[in-house]
Amino acid sequence: MKHSVNKLNNATVKAAGRGKHSDGGGLWIYKNADGGAKWVLRYTLHGRRHEMGLGAYPSVSLKEARESAEKWRAVVRNGKDAIKERERQRRVAERNMHILGDIALDAFESRKAELKGDGKAGRWFTPLELHVLPKLGCMPIGEIDQTDIRNTLAPIWHTKADTARKAMNRLNICFQHAAALGLDVDMQATQKAKALLGKQRHTPKNIPALKWQDVPEFYQSLGETPTELALKLLILTAVRSFPLRNIHEDQIDGEVWTTPAESMKGRVGATKDFRVPLSGEAQHVIEEARKFSRDGFLFPGVKRGVLSDMTLSAYMKRRGMEARPHGFRSSFRDWCAEATNTPREVAETALGHVSGGSVERAYRRTDYLEQRRALMERWANFISKIQVEV
């Protein structure tokens, strides 16, 4: 049967005139009058003849056409339609060509509604943007495996453990998102990468905080600039930076400031708004802040948006302080424990925390507003007065 295949050679293919010329085994070259030519594989399956294009000549050489023909003849011998199989493989390849960078952006867009402030602070996307996408962003997500992930995150796995953990978590979400889109990805890639990287040696560090005894001196040293007023209200209310910086006049009703549920990190489900009792001193600070408000926001940014978290930290750093704004929550909690007889549930609720098991929380309807009001008034008296009995 050898005489029935490989009938042509490069010279005869080049010199062949208009018409159809067989190389054997179903491989043909069709030549047109204008000099154009294409390779065609003829095969019969289930009693029907098919013609499959293999590319234009001379872009596809005789050798390449023969290799392609043999590949698809093998498919036919296994009882499959070569044309349909090629189309199926093309669709799979297209799905797998979605690069990680595009998938990550799409996953981020899909989750914005779930994120604090629609993810505008950039904290969800930043670990990917800084530590993953520069190396893997242009790779098809279907080709990314545990070794790629291990090599990408190894430099920060121990030195920036929390950031690396977040990057790994976001990457896993990207793989889940890709799978939901119908892409062929390894859903265990991040878990395998963690096994390769090993247990993190990093010991988390607490955010530096002032001792509660030192808070009054710092508070009383603050002036009336927007940054200093923001720090004052942050200390007085013991809330996190995000809801404080985004406080809007519409959220304030007399002696109560109601923060939206999505601002309350750490509250189970985050489905309920959180009421913050305002001491007399806190109300005074708010009145002063209204002089600088823009679009209803008490602490607007210099050009747009609201005051940034870095602005508050930078102020304390310029004053040579190691403590950071978030640390005032710890200062307040330590004061509650060491200088008052405040019940744990009240102190934890004042910080926006939840305590107890799910059953206990289900039956506990109160947010201890009145008890917290008295507590925050006492805290305000302590930090705003030079002489005070605790």
GROMACS .gro file of C-alpha atoms in nm:
model
  390
    1MET     CA    1   0.000   0.000   0.000
    2LYS     CA    2   0.301   0.231   0.019
    3HIS     CA    3   0.254   0.325  -0.344
    4SER     CA    4  -0.089   0.471  -0.256
    5VAL     CA    5   0.045   0.743  -0.024
    6ASN     CA    6   0.309   1.015  -0.052
    7LYS     CA    7   0.266   1.034  -0.426
    8LEU     CA    8   0.369   1.398  -0.443
    9ASN     CA    9   0.693   1.581  -0.369
   10ASN     CA   10   0.771   1.947  -0.326
   11ALA     CA   11   0.860   1.992  -0.690
   12THR     CA   12   0.546   1.827  -0.829
   13VAL     CA   13   0.325   2.019  -0.587
   14LYS     CA   14   0.480   2.347  -0.696
   15ALA     CA   15   0.457   2.263  -1.067
   16ALA     CA   16   0.108   2.116  -1.056
   17GLY     CA   17  -0.150   2.296  -1.268
   18ARG     CA   18  -0.513   2.375  -1.208
   19GLY     CA   19  -0.713   2.083  -1.069
   20LYS     CA   20  -0.713   1.829  -0.788
   21HIS     CA   21  -0.398   1.627  -0.719
   22SER     CA   22  -0.384   1.330  -0.482
   23ASP     CA   23  -0.101   1.255  -0.243
   24GLY     CA   24  -0.277   0.935  -0.139
   25GLY     CA   25  -0.449   0.833   0.180
   26GLY     CA   26  -0.723   1.090   0.120
   27LEU     CA   27  -0.487   1.392   0.110
   28TRP     CA   28  -0.541   1.619  -0.189
   29ILE     CA   29  -0.421   1.956  -0.307
   30TYR     CA   30  -0.673   2.169  -0.494
   31LYS     CA   31  -0.515   2.422  -0.728
   32ASN     CA   32  -0.703   2.717  -0.876
   33ALA     CA   33  -0.646   2.897  -1.206
   34ASP     CA   34  -0.528   3.209  -1.022
   35GLY     CA   35  -0.247   3.014  -0.857
   36GLY     CA   36  -0.416   2.972  -0.520
   37ALA     CA   37  -0.415   2.628  -0.359
   38LYS     CA   38  -0.539   2.449  -0.050
   39TRP     CA   39  -0.497   2.111   0.117
   40VAL     CA   40  -0.801   1.889   0.165
   41LEU     CA   41  -0.844   1.561   0.352
   42ARG     CA   42  -1.115   1.334   0.216
   43TYR     CA   43  -1.253   1.065   0.444
   44THR     CA   44  -1.560   0.847   0.467
   45LEU     CA   45  -1.746   0.797   0.794
   46HIS     CA   46  -2.069   0.603   0.839
   47GLY     CA   47  -2.105   0.577   0.463
   48ARG     CA   48  -2.076   0.950   0.400
   49ARG     CA   49  -1.783   1.128   0.238
   50HIS     CA   50  -1.643   1.440   0.401
   51GLU     CA   51  -1.388   1.699   0.291
   52MET     CA   52  -1.180   1.871   0.557
   53GLY     CA   53  -0.966   2.174   0.479
   54LEU     CA   54  -0.612   2.158   0.615
   55GLY     CA   55  -0.491   2.504   0.518
   56ALA     CA   56  -0.364   2.702   0.221
   57TYR     CA   57  -0.053   2.617   0.021
   58PRO     CA   58   0.229   2.723   0.047
   59SER     CA   59   0.157   2.854   0.401
   60VAL     CA   60   0.105   2.487   0.491
   61SER     CA   61   0.384   2.280   0.339
   62LEU     CA   62   0.352   1.929   0.199
   63LYS     CA   63   0.518   1.787   0.512
   64GLU     CA   64   0.283   1.976   0.744
   65ALA     CA   65  -0.021   1.872   0.539
   66ARG     CA   66   0.082   1.505   0.564
   67GLU     CA   67   0.130   1.530   0.942
   68SER     CA   68  -0.208   1.699   0.983
   69ALA     CA   69  -0.377   1.443   0.758
   70GLU     CA   70  -0.237   1.155   0.961
   71LYS     CA   71  -0.354   1.315   1.285
   72TRP     CA   72  -0.713   1.345   1.161
   73ARG     CA   73  -0.711   1.003   0.989
   74ALA     CA   74  -0.637   0.856   1.335
   75VAL     CA   75  -0.943   1.037   1.471
   76VAL     CA   76  -1.158   0.888   1.193
   77ARG     CA   77  -1.020   0.540   1.259
   78ASN     CA   78  -1.152   0.579   1.616
   79GLY     CA   79  -1.501   0.638   1.478
   80LYS     CA   80  -1.511   1.016   1.526
   81ASP     CA   81  -1.591   1.286   1.274
   82ALA     CA   82  -1.263   1.475   1.225
   83ILE     CA   83  -1.434   1.803   1.135
   84LYS     CA   84  -1.655   1.798   1.443
   85GLU     CA   85  -1.367   1.692   1.664
   86ARG     CA   86  -1.151   1.978   1.538
   87GLU     CA   87  -1.434   2.224   1.612
   88ARG     CA   88  -1.475   2.080   1.960
   89GLN     CA   89  -1.102   2.116   2.028
   90ARG     CA   90  -1.114   2.474   1.896
   91ARG     CA   91  -1.394   2.563   2.138
   92VAL     CA   92  -1.202   2.410   2.429
   93ALA     CA   93  -0.890   2.603   2.330
   94GLU     CA   94  -1.089   2.926   2.310
   95ARG     CA   95  -1.232   2.872   2.655
   96ASN     CA   96  -0.889   2.806   2.797
   97MET     CA   97  -0.739   3.114   2.635
   98HIS     CA   98  -0.912   3.343   2.887
   99ILE     CA   99  -0.620   3.503   3.066
  100LEU     CA  100  -0.609   3.538   3.443
  101GLY     CA  101  -0.599   3.918   3.428
  102ASP     CA  102  -0.936   3.934   3.251
  103ILE     CA  103  -1.089   3.670   3.479
  104ALA     CA  104  -0.967   3.858   3.789
  105LEU     CA  105  -1.127   4.183   3.672
  106ASP     CA  106  -1.452   4.006   3.590
  107ALA     CA  107  -1.455   3.833   3.929
  108PHE     CA  108  -1.394   4.167   4.100
  109GLU     CA  109  -1.681   4.331   3.911
  110SER     CA  110  -1.913   4.045   4.006
  111ARG     CA  111  -1.833   4.085   4.375
  112LYS     CA  112  -1.832   4.464   4.409
  113ALA     CA  113  -2.182   4.467   4.555
  114GLU     CA  114  -2.063   4.235   4.836
  115LEU     CA  115  -1.759   4.448   4.920
  116LYS     CA  116  -1.735   4.741   5.154
  117GLY     CA  117  -1.789   5.061   4.954
  118ASP     CA  118  -1.818   4.853   4.633
  119GLY     CA  119  -1.449   4.771   4.668
  120LYS     CA  120  -1.352   5.128   4.584
  121ALA     CA  121  -1.074   5.127   4.839
  122GLY     CA  122  -0.905   4.868   4.620
  123ARG     CA  123  -0.825   4.632   4.904
  124TRP     CA  124  -0.991   4.331   4.742
  125PHE     CA  125  -0.806   4.361   4.414
  126THR     CA  126  -0.472   4.499   4.540
  127PRO     CA  127  -0.314   4.166   4.654
  128LEU     CA  128  -0.376   4.025   4.305
  129GLU     CA  129  -0.266   4.342   4.128
  130LEU     CA  130   0.061   4.370   4.319
  131HIS     CA  131   0.169   4.012   4.372
  132VAL     CA  132  -0.003   3.779   4.122
  133LEU     CA  133  -0.100   3.953   3.799
  134PRO     CA  134   0.248   4.089   3.715
  135LYS     CA  135   0.364   3.726   3.676
  136LEU     CA  136   0.051   3.531   3.586
  137GLY     CA  137  -0.189   3.794   3.452
  138CYS     CA  138  -0.122   3.718   3.084
  139MET     CA  139  -0.142   3.340   3.122
  140PRO     CA  140  -0.459   3.150   3.019
  141ILE     CA  141  -0.616   3.052   3.349
  142GLY     CA  142  -0.661   2.696   3.222
  143GLU     CA  143  -0.283   2.660   3.200
  144ILE     CA  144  -0.205   2.786   3.551
  145ASP     CA  145  -0.112   2.509   3.792
  146GLN     CA  146   0.007   2.480   4.151
  147THR     CA  147   0.373   2.521   4.054
  148ASP     CA  148   0.302   2.854   3.885
  149ILE     CA  149   0.116   2.973   4.195
  150ARG     CA  150   0.386   2.845   4.431
  151ASN     CA  151   0.662   3.022   4.237
  152THR     CA  152   0.459   3.345   4.228
  153LEU     CA  153   0.378   3.367   4.599
  154ALA     CA  154   0.690   3.204   4.744
  155PRO     CA  155   0.878   3.538   4.778
  156ILE     CA  156   0.613   3.677   5.015
  157TRP     CA  157   0.471   3.357   5.167
  158HIS     CA  158   0.657   3.404   5.498
  159THR     CA  159   0.768   3.768   5.486
  160LYS     CA  160   0.423   3.912   5.403
  161ALA     CA  161   0.211   3.626   5.525
  162ASP     CA  162  -0.121   3.808   5.556
  163THR     CA  163  -0.089   3.963   5.210
  164ALA     CA  164   0.010   3.626   5.062
  165ARG     CA  165  -0.290   3.461   5.228
  166LYS     CA  166  -0.523   3.723   5.082
  167ALA     CA  167  -0.366   3.686   4.737
  168MET     CA  168  -0.414   3.309   4.753
  169ASN     CA  169  -0.775   3.354   4.862
  170ARG     CA  170  -0.850   3.597   4.578
  171LEU     CA  171  -0.680   3.365   4.330
  172ASN     CA  172  -0.902   3.079   4.444
  173ILE     CA  173  -1.207   3.300   4.387
  174CYS     CA  174  -1.079   3.368   4.034
  175PHE     CA  175  -1.058   2.993   3.967
  176GLN     CA  176  -1.412   2.946   4.099
  177HIS     CA  177  -1.531   3.231   3.877
  178ALA     CA  178  -1.360   3.077   3.574
  179ALA     CA  179  -1.524   2.742   3.643
  180ALA     CA  180  -1.863   2.914   3.666
  181LEU     CA  181  -1.795   3.061   3.322
  182GLY     CA  182  -1.747   2.709   3.188
  183LEU     CA  183  -1.368   2.720   3.164
  184ASP     CA  184  -1.158   2.410   3.220
  185VAL     CA  185  -0.949   2.495   3.527
  186ASP     CA  186  -0.788   2.302   3.813
  187MET     CA  187  -1.013   2.380   4.109
  188GLN     CA  188  -0.753   2.233   4.349
  189ALA     CA  189  -0.463   2.444   4.220
  190THR     CA  190  -0.451   2.684   4.516
  191GLN     CA  191  -0.479   2.403   4.771
  192LYS     CA  192  -0.196   2.216   4.601
  193ALA     CA  193   0.009   2.536   4.595
  194LYS     CA  194  -0.044   2.579   4.971
  195ALA     CA  195   0.085   2.224   5.023
  196LEU     CA  196   0.396   2.306   4.820
  197LEU     CA  197   0.456   2.632   5.007
  198GLY     CA  198   0.415   2.479   5.351
  199LYS     CA  199   0.288   2.630   5.674
  200GLN     CA  200   0.352   3.000   5.713
  201ARG     CA  201   0.608   3.093   5.979
  202HIS     CA  202   0.482   3.448   6.016
  203THR     CA  203   0.345   3.556   6.352
  204PRO     CA  204   0.081   3.828   6.311
  205LYS     CA  205   0.166   4.158   6.478
  206ASN     CA  206  -0.092   4.362   6.662
  207ILE     CA  207  -0.154   4.713   6.533
  208PRO     CA  208   0.043   4.952   6.756
  209ALA     CA  209  -0.184   5.130   7.005
  210LEU     CA  210  -0.148   5.396   7.271
  211LYS     CA  211  -0.192   5.284   7.629
  212TRP     CA  212  -0.533   5.396   7.746
  213GLN     CA  213  -0.367   5.612   8.010
  214ASP     CA  214  -0.194   5.812   7.732
  215VAL     CA  215  -0.502   5.873   7.517
  216PRO     CA  216  -0.625   6.186   7.701
  217GLU     CA  217  -0.297   6.372   7.644
  218PHE     CA  218  -0.301   6.291   7.273
  219TYR     CA  219  -0.670   6.376   7.237
  220GLN     CA  220  -0.630   6.712   7.406
  221SER     CA  221  -0.335   6.797   7.180
  222LEU     CA  222  -0.549   6.769   6.865
  223GLY     CA  223  -0.658   7.085   6.687
  224GLU     CA  224  -0.953   7.171   6.464
  225THR     CA  225  -0.832   7.069   6.116
  226PRO     CA  226  -1.042   6.808   5.931
  227THR     CA  227  -0.776   6.541   5.995
  228GLU     CA  228  -0.757   6.619   6.365
  229LEU     CA  229  -1.136   6.635   6.399
  230ALA     CA  230  -1.159   6.297   6.228
  231LEU     CA  231  -0.910   6.151   6.475
  232LYS     CA  232  -1.106   6.301   6.763
  233LEU     CA  233  -1.431   6.142   6.649
  234LEU     CA  234  -1.251   5.813   6.579
  235ILE     CA  235  -1.125   5.805   6.938
  236LEU     CA  236  -1.457   5.917   7.089
  237THR     CA  237  -1.666   5.654   6.906
  238ALA     CA  238  -1.412   5.366   6.893
  239VAL     CA  239  -1.533   5.277   6.543
  240ARG     CA  240  -1.322   5.158   6.253
  241SER     CA  241  -1.166   5.404   6.012
  242PHE     CA  242  -1.388   5.321   5.712
  243PRO     CA  243  -1.730   5.414   5.859
  244LEU     CA  244  -1.574   5.714   6.035
  245ARG     CA  245  -1.417   5.858   5.718
  246ASN     CA  246  -1.740   5.796   5.525
  247ILE     CA  247  -1.973   5.945   5.786
  248HIS     CA  248  -2.254   6.140   5.618
  249GLU     CA  249  -2.490   6.393   5.773
  250ASP     CA  250  -2.787   6.176   5.671
  251GLN     CA  251  -2.658   5.906   5.910
  252ILE     CA  252  -2.676   6.132   6.215
  253ASP     CA  253  -3.001   6.172   6.409
  254GLY     CA  254  -2.950   6.369   6.728
  255GLU     CA  255  -2.749   6.160   6.972
  256VAL     CA  256  -2.727   5.854   6.746
  257TRP     CA  257  -2.511   5.789   6.440
  258THR     CA  258  -2.634   5.491   6.234
  259THR     CA  259  -2.361   5.330   6.025
  260PRO     CA  260  -2.468   5.120   5.721
  261ALA     CA  261  -2.443   4.743   5.757
  262GLU     CA  262  -2.187   4.712   5.476
  263SER     CA  263  -1.947   4.934   5.673
  264MET     CA  264  -1.941   4.703   5.972
  265LYS     CA  265  -1.661   4.457   5.913
  266GLY     CA  266  -1.672   4.161   6.145
  267ARG     CA  267  -2.044   4.169   6.220
  268VAL     CA  268  -2.193   3.831   6.136
  269GLY     CA  269  -2.389   3.858   5.814
  270ALA     CA  270  -2.349   4.237   5.821
  271THR     CA  271  -2.721   4.263   5.745
  272LYS     CA  272  -2.816   4.522   6.009
  273ASP     CA  273  -2.717   4.884   6.044
  274PHE     CA  274  -2.523   4.964   6.360
  275ARG     CA  275  -2.619   5.243   6.602
  276VAL     CA  276  -2.338   5.442   6.759
  277PRO     CA  277  -2.433   5.658   7.062
  278LEU     CA  278  -2.280   6.006   7.041
  279SER     CA  279  -2.148   6.165   7.358
  280GLY     CA  280  -2.179   6.538   7.409
  281GLU     CA  281  -1.814   6.577   7.311
  282ALA     CA  282  -1.869   6.371   6.994
  283GLN     CA  283  -2.164   6.591   6.897
  284HIS     CA  284  -1.945   6.898   6.944
  285VAL     CA  285  -1.676   6.751   6.715
  286ILE     CA  286  -1.940   6.675   6.451
  287GLU     CA  287  -2.061   7.036   6.461
  288GLU     CA  288  -1.706   7.155   6.405
  289ALA     CA  289  -1.658   6.906   6.120
  290ARG     CA  290  -1.972   7.036   5.944
  291LYS     CA  291  -1.776   7.352   5.861
  292PHE     CA  292  -1.563   7.144   5.624
  293SER     CA  293  -1.834   6.912   5.485
  294ARG     CA  294  -1.883   6.856   5.113
  295ASP     CA  295  -2.180   6.679   4.955
  296GLY     CA  296  -2.292   6.586   5.306
  297PHE     CA  297  -1.966   6.405   5.395
  298LEU     CA  298  -1.813   6.542   5.715
  299PHE     CA  299  -1.457   6.447   5.623
  300PRO     CA  300  -1.413   6.505   5.248
  301GLY     CA  301  -1.082   6.447   5.071
  302VAL     CA  302  -0.875   6.739   4.950
  303LYS     CA  303  -0.988   6.707   4.588
  304ARG     CA  304  -1.255   6.436   4.579
  305GLY     CA  305  -1.405   6.150   4.775
  306VAL     CA  306  -1.345   6.128   5.148
  307LEU     CA  307  -1.043   6.155   5.374
  308SER     CA  308  -0.809   5.860   5.312
  309ASP     CA  309  -0.702   5.611   5.576
  310MET     CA  310  -0.340   5.699   5.498
  311THR     CA  311  -0.407   6.063   5.589
  312LEU     CA  312  -0.488   5.970   5.949
  313SER     CA  313  -0.192   5.734   5.979
  314ALA     CA  314   0.043   5.987   5.820
  315TYR     CA  315  -0.060   6.252   6.074
  316MET     CA  316   0.033   6.026   6.365
  317LYS     CA  317   0.355   5.921   6.194
  318ARG     CA  318   0.457   6.286   6.143
  319ARG     CA  319   0.420   6.334   6.515
  320GLY     CA  320   0.670   6.056   6.570
  321MET     CA  321   0.414   5.811   6.703
  322GLU     CA  322   0.436   5.435   6.655
  323ALA     CA  323   0.064   5.395   6.732
  324ARG     CA  324  -0.185   5.395   6.446
  325PRO     CA  325  -0.551   5.511   6.425
  326HIS     CA  326  -0.697   5.159   6.442
  327GLY     CA  327  -0.513   5.108   6.770
  328PHE     CA  328  -0.748   5.342   6.955
  329ARG     CA  329  -1.006   5.062   6.950
  330SER     CA  330  -0.763   4.854   7.156
  331SER     CA  331  -0.700   5.150   7.386
  332PHE     CA  332  -1.073   5.185   7.446
  333ARG     CA  333  -1.121   4.811   7.503
  334ASP     CA  334  -0.835   4.798   7.754
  335TRP     CA  335  -0.982   5.099   7.937
  336CYS     CA  336  -1.318   4.920   7.959
  337ALA     CA  337  -1.153   4.611   8.107
  338GLU     CA  338  -0.906   4.778   8.342
  339ALA     CA  339  -1.075   5.100   8.452
  340THR     CA  340  -1.447   5.014   8.449
  341ASN     CA  341  -1.677   4.729   8.543
  342THR     CA  342  -1.841   4.724   8.199
  343PRO     CA  343  -1.995   4.386   8.111
  344ARG     CA  344  -1.808   4.210   7.831
  345GLU     CA  345  -2.114   4.202   7.602
  346VAL     CA  346  -2.155   4.580   7.626
  347ALA     CA  347  -1.785   4.652   7.565
  348GLU     CA  348  -1.771   4.416   7.267
  349THR     CA  349  -2.089   4.561   7.119
  350ALA     CA  350  -1.943   4.910   7.154
  351LEU     CA  351  -1.665   4.796   6.920
  352GLY     CA  352  -1.916   4.656   6.671
  353HIS     CA  353  -1.818   4.300   6.763
  354VAL     CA  354  -2.056   4.012   6.818
  355SER     CA  355  -2.021   3.763   7.101
  356GLY     CA  356  -2.171   3.431   7.194
  357GLY     CA  357  -2.286   3.140   6.979
  358SER     CA  358  -2.539   3.156   6.698
  359VAL     CA  359  -2.826   3.041   6.921
  360GLU     CA  360  -2.741   3.299   7.188
  361ARG     CA  361  -2.721   3.573   6.924
  362ALA     CA  362  -3.055   3.468   6.777
  363TYR     CA  363  -3.229   3.521   7.112
  364ARG     CA  364  -3.040   3.838   7.207
  365ARG     CA  365  -3.224   4.125   7.038
  366THR     CA  366  -3.069   4.421   7.221
  367ASP     CA  367  -2.774   4.629   7.103
  368TYR     CA  368  -2.724   4.772   7.454
  369LEU     CA  369  -2.769   5.126   7.321
  370GLU     CA  370  -2.845   5.290   7.656
  371GLN     CA  371  -2.565   5.110   7.837
  372ARG     CA  372  -2.326   5.206   7.558
  373ARG     CA  373  -2.446   5.565   7.568
  374ALA     CA  374  -2.343   5.592   7.933
  375LEU     CA  375  -2.015   5.412   7.861
  376MET     CA  376  -1.921   5.640   7.570
  377GLU     CA  377  -2.009   5.952   7.775
  378ARG     CA  378  -1.778   5.828   8.047
  379TRP     CA  379  -1.502   5.758   7.790
  380ALA     CA  380  -1.547   6.106   7.644
  381ASN     CA  381  -1.518   6.264   7.989
  382PHE     CA  382  -1.202   6.065   8.056
  383ILE     CA  383  -1.019   6.163   7.738
  384SER     CA  384  -1.138   6.522   7.706
  385LYS     CA  385  -1.088   6.644   8.062
  386ILE     CA  386  -0.747   6.690   8.221
  387GLN     CA  387  -0.866   6.599   8.568
  388VAL     CA  388  -1.114   6.314   8.586
  389GLU     CA  389  -1.206   6.038   8.824
  390VAL     CA  390  -1.225   5.702   8.647
   0.00000   0.00000   0.00000
